[in-house]
PDB file of C-alpha atoms in Angstrom:
ATOM      1  CA  UNK A   1    -167.961  20.692 201.446  1.00 48.00           C
ATOM      2  CA  UNK A   2    -170.114  17.793 202.213  1.00 49.00           C
ATOM      3  CA  UNK A   3    -172.693  16.229 199.967  1.00 49.00           C
ATOM      4  CA  UNK A   4    -176.181  16.917 201.032  1.00 48.00           C
ATOM      5  CA  UNK A   5    -178.963  14.521 200.267  1.00 46.00           C
ATOM      6  CA  UNK A   6    -182.544  14.592 201.196  1.00 46.00           C
ATOM      7  CA  UNK A   7    -184.869  11.837 201.902  1.00 44.00           C
ATOM      8  CA  UNK A   8    -188.114  11.966 200.000  1.00 45.00           C
ATOM      9  CA  UNK A   9    -191.053   9.726 200.512  1.00 44.00           C
ATOM     10  CA  UNK A  10    -192.861   8.331 197.579  1.00 44.00           C
ATOM     11  CA  UNK A  11    -196.230   9.732 196.767  1.00 46.00           C
ATOM     12  CA  UNK A  12    -197.698   6.279 197.096  1.00 47.00           C
ATOM     13  CA  UNK A  13    -196.824   6.264 200.742  1.00 47.00           C
ATOM     14  CA  UNK A  14    -195.003   2.934 200.565  1.00 46.00           C
ATOM     15  CA  UNK A  15    -192.422   4.191 203.003  1.00 46.00           C
ATOM     16  CA  UNK A  16    -189.450   3.682 200.642  1.00 42.00           C
ATOM     17  CA  UNK A  17    -186.861   6.393 200.628  1.00 43.00           C
ATOM     18  CA  UNK A  18    -184.998   7.678 197.585  1.00 42.00           C
ATOM     19  CA  UNK A  19    -181.678   9.453 197.785  1.00 47.00           C
ATOM     20  CA  UNK A  20    -181.590  12.396 195.407  1.00 50.00           C
ATOM     21  CA  UNK A  21    -178.872  14.893 194.577  1.00 53.00           C
ATOM     22  CA  UNK A  22    -179.611  18.310 195.832  1.00 63.00           C
ATOM     23  CA  UNK A  23    -179.456  21.252 193.422  1.00 73.00           C
ATOM     24  CA  UNK A  24    -176.553  22.767 195.332  1.00 90.00           C
ATOM     25  CA  UNK A  25    -174.355  19.683 194.736  1.00 91.00           C
ATOM     26  CA  UNK A  26    -174.943  19.909 191.002  1.00 91.00           C
ATOM     27  CA  UNK A  27    -174.208  23.642 191.144  1.00 91.00           C
ATOM     28  CA  UNK A  28    -170.973  22.862 192.991  1.00 93.00           C
ATOM     29  CA  UNK A  29    -169.910  20.386 190.290  1.00 93.00           C
ATOM     30  CA  UNK A  30    -170.642  22.928 187.576  1.00 94.00           C
ATOM     31  CA  UNK A  31    -168.691  25.578 189.475  1.00 94.00           C
ATOM     32  CA  UNK A  32    -165.719  23.213 189.907  1.00 95.00           C
ATOM     33  CA  UNK A  33    -165.815  22.328 186.198  1.00 96.00           C
ATOM     34  CA  UNK A  34    -165.914  26.025 185.264  1.00 95.00           C
ATOM     35  CA  UNK A  35    -162.946  26.739 187.503  1.00 95.00           C
ATOM     36  CA  UNK A  36    -161.039  23.822 185.978  1.00 96.00           C
ATOM     37  CA  UNK A  37    -161.767  25.102 182.473  1.00 96.00           C
ATOM     38  CA  UNK A  38    -160.723  28.649 183.417  1.00 96.00           C
ATOM     39  CA  UNK A  39    -157.518  27.315 185.002  1.00 96.00           C
ATOM     40  CA  UNK A  40    -156.801  25.169 181.931  1.00 96.00           C
ATOM     41  CA  UNK A  41    -157.348  28.141 179.625  1.00 96.00           C
ATOM     42  CA  UNK A  42    -155.208  30.358 181.838  1.00 96.00           C
ATOM     43  CA  UNK A  43    -152.455  27.718 181.937  1.00 97.00           C
ATOM     44  CA  UNK A  44    -152.551  27.365 178.140  1.00 96.00           C
ATOM     45  CA  UNK A  45    -152.313  31.121 177.703  1.00 96.00           C
ATOM     46  CA  UNK A  46    -149.465  31.302 180.195  1.00 96.00           C
ATOM     47  CA  UNK A  47    -147.649  28.442 178.436  1.00 96.00           C
ATOM     48  CA  UNK A  48    -148.161  30.227 175.106  1.00 96.00           C
ATOM     49  CA  UNK A  49    -146.696  33.441 176.517  1.00 97.00           C
ATOM     50  CA  UNK A  50    -143.803  31.458 177.945  1.00 97.00           C
ATOM     51  CA  UNK A  51    -143.132  29.815 174.576  1.00 97.00           C
ATOM     52  CA  UNK A  52    -143.322  33.221 172.907  1.00 97.00           C
ATOM     53  CA  UNK A  53    -140.811  34.697 175.391  1.00 97.00           C
ATOM     54  CA  UNK A  54    -138.532  31.713 174.878  1.00 97.00           C
ATOM     55  CA  UNK A  55    -138.749  32.078 171.071  1.00 97.00           C
ATOM     56  CA  UNK A  56    -138.040  35.814 171.314  1.00 98.00           C
ATOM     57  CA  UNK A  57    -135.068  35.098 173.561  1.00 98.00           C
ATOM     58  CA  UNK A  58    -133.751  32.502 171.098  1.00 98.00           C
ATOM     59  CA  UNK A  59    -134.225  34.962 168.226  1.00 98.00           C
ATOM     60  CA  UNK A  60    -132.332  37.633 170.178  1.00 98.00           C
ATOM     61  CA  UNK A  61    -129.526  35.166 170.924  1.00 98.00           C
ATOM     62  CA  UNK A  62    -129.347  34.124 167.269  1.00 98.00           C
ATOM     63  CA  UNK A  63    -129.162  37.782 166.170  1.00 98.00           C
ATOM     64  CA  UNK A  64    -126.469  38.469 168.768  1.00 98.00           C
ATOM     65  CA  UNK A  65    -124.520  35.397 167.628  1.00 98.00           C
ATOM     66  CA  UNK A  66    -124.743  36.615 164.026  1.00 98.00           C
ATOM     67  CA  UNK A  67    -123.439  40.047 165.091  1.00 98.00           C
ATOM     68  CA  UNK A  68    -120.563  38.444 166.973  1.00 98.00           C
ATOM     69  CA  UNK A  69    -119.703  36.243 163.994  1.00 98.00           C
ATOM     70  CA  UNK A  70    -119.725  39.275 161.703  1.00 97.00           C
ATOM     71  CA  UNK A  71    -117.475  41.112 164.179  1.00 97.00           C
ATOM     72  CA  UNK A  72    -115.169  38.092 164.295  1.00 98.00           C
ATOM     73  CA  UNK A  73    -115.006  38.083 160.504  1.00 97.00           C
ATOM     74  CA  UNK A  74    -114.168  41.802 160.428  1.00 98.00           C
ATOM     75  CA  UNK A  75    -111.476  41.338 163.071  1.00 98.00           C
ATOM     76  CA  UNK A  76    -110.018  38.320 161.250  1.00 98.00           C
ATOM     77  CA  UNK A  77    -109.880  40.376 158.043  1.00 98.00           C
ATOM     78  CA  UNK A  78    -108.246  43.285 159.870  1.00 98.00           C
ATOM     79  CA  UNK A  79    -105.694  40.930 161.430  1.00 98.00           C
ATOM     80  CA  UNK A  80    -104.991  39.391 158.029  1.00 98.00           C
ATOM     81  CA  UNK A  81    -104.462  42.816 156.451  1.00 98.00           C
ATOM     82  CA  UNK A  82    -102.265  43.950 159.351  1.00 98.00           C
ATOM     83  CA  UNK A  83    -100.225  40.746 159.084  1.00 98.00           C
ATOM     84  CA  UNK A  84     -99.746  41.258 155.348  1.00 98.00           C
ATOM     85  CA  UNK A  85     -98.743  44.882 155.929  1.00 98.00           C
ATOM     86  CA  UNK A  86     -96.336  43.809 158.690  1.00 98.00           C
ATOM     87  CA  UNK A  87     -94.740  41.198 156.431  1.00 98.00           C
ATOM     88  CA  UNK A  88     -94.401  43.739 153.605  1.00 97.00           C
ATOM     89  CA  UNK A  89     -92.803  46.285 155.933  1.00 98.00           C
ATOM     90  CA  UNK A  90     -90.573  43.602 157.412  1.00 97.00           C
ATOM     91  CA  UNK A  91     -89.444  42.582 153.916  1.00 97.00           C
ATOM     92  CA  UNK A  92     -88.866  46.199 152.944  1.00 97.00           C
ATOM     93  CA  UNK A  93     -86.941  46.775 156.177  1.00 97.00           C
ATOM     94  CA  UNK A  94     -84.783  43.739 155.460  1.00 96.00           C
ATOM     95  CA  UNK A  95     -84.059  45.047 151.956  1.00 97.00           C
ATOM     96  CA  UNK A  96     -83.188  48.486 153.320  1.00 96.00           C
ATOM     97  CA  UNK A  97     -80.888  46.953 155.943  1.00 95.00           C
ATOM     98  CA  UNK A  98     -79.131  44.942 153.239  1.00 95.00           C
ATOM     99  CA  UNK A  99     -78.765  48.100 151.125  1.00 96.00           C
ATOM    100  CA  UNK A 100     -77.452  49.991 154.139  1.00 95.00           C
ATOM    101  CA  UNK A 101     -74.912  47.227 154.834  1.00 95.00           C
ATOM    102  CA  UNK A 102     -73.804  47.327 151.192  1.00 95.00           C
ATOM    103  CA  UNK A 103     -73.507  51.119 151.224  1.00 95.00           C
ATOM    104  CA  UNK A 104     -71.579  51.026 154.524  1.00 95.00           C
ATOM    105  CA  UNK A 105     -69.263  48.448 153.000  1.00 95.00           C
ATOM    106  CA  UNK A 106     -68.737  50.687 149.945  1.00 95.00           C
ATOM    107  CA  UNK A 107     -68.135  53.693 152.181  1.00 95.00           C
ATOM    108  CA  UNK A 108     -65.525  51.795 154.182  1.00 94.00           C
ATOM    109  CA  UNK A 109     -63.881  50.718 150.942  1.00 93.00           C
ATOM    110  CA  UNK A 110     -63.828  54.301 149.683  1.00 92.00           C
ATOM    111  CA  UNK A 111     -62.458  55.495 153.040  1.00 91.00           C
ATOM    112  CA  UNK A 112     -59.703  52.858 152.743  1.00 90.00           C
ATOM    113  CA  UNK A 113     -58.896  54.003 149.188  1.00 90.00           C
ATOM    114  CA  UNK A 114     -58.761  57.623 150.297  1.00 88.00           C
ATOM    115  CA  UNK A 115     -56.589  56.736 153.276  1.00 87.00           C
ATOM    116  CA  UNK A 116     -54.214  54.645 151.181  1.00 89.00           C
ATOM    117  CA  UNK A 117     -53.837  57.466 148.634  1.00 86.00           C
ATOM    118  CA  UNK A 118     -53.093  59.984 151.341  1.00 78.00           C
ATOM    119  CA  UNK A 119     -55.845  62.281 150.113  1.00 67.00           C
ATOM    120  CA  UNK A 120     -57.459  64.674 152.568  1.00 59.00           C
ATOM    121  CA  UNK A 121     -60.442  62.866 154.074  1.00 53.00           C
ATOM    122  CA  UNK A 122     -62.272  66.062 154.865  1.00 58.00           C
ATOM    123  CA  UNK A 123     -65.736  65.624 153.308  1.00 56.00           C
ATOM    124  CA  UNK A 124     -66.031  69.320 152.548  1.00 57.00           C
ATOM    125  CA  UNK A 125     -62.867  69.122 150.409  1.00 54.00           C
ATOM    126  CA  UNK A 126     -64.408  66.546 148.098  1.00 53.00           C
ATOM    127  CA  UNK A 127     -66.766  67.899 145.403  1.00 49.00           C
ATOM    128  CA  UNK A 128     -68.497  64.533 144.994  1.00 49.00           C
ATOM    129  CA  UNK A 129     -71.384  63.421 147.127  1.00 48.00           C
ATOM    130  CA  UNK A 130     -72.145  59.986 148.416  1.00 50.00           C
ATOM    131  CA  UNK A 131     -74.206  58.991 145.393  1.00 52.00           C
ATOM    132  CA  UNK A 132     -71.727  60.259 142.832  1.00 50.00           C
ATOM    133  CA  UNK A 133     -73.339  63.629 142.072  1.00 46.00           C
ATOM    134  CA  UNK A 134     -71.450  66.825 142.433  1.00 43.00           C
ATOM    135  CA  UNK A 135     -72.216  68.782 145.548  1.00 42.00           C
ATOM    136  CA  UNK A 136     -70.673  72.026 144.372  1.00 43.00           C
ATOM    137  CA  UNK A 137     -70.760  72.160 140.556  1.00 40.00           C
TER     138      UNK A 137
END
């Protein structure tokens, strides 16, 4: 787009020429300025939408992180409870094994006593049970 100028002669007829801006050049400048303003406004709105999307994304990520942390806390608590239960069962199992070893030792001792006395080792012939109570009163 070229600038257009017109040559006007003075009314006095001196022959001097004056360069003047045409109306279309001024209109072009106004149009360019309007387009710049519209583009600036559009860019600002677009940047605002972009910031809003970014903020929403950050909020979503923060909420997701909070959910994951809560899940981690629940899992850590469940693991802690399971570990405590495991240790309690393991302790109880150890106690029961010790009791079983002691009872097996007692049973072997009783079997040795019975064998050394020459008494019939048939369990049905003995009226006593393992824990000392009578089976057949």
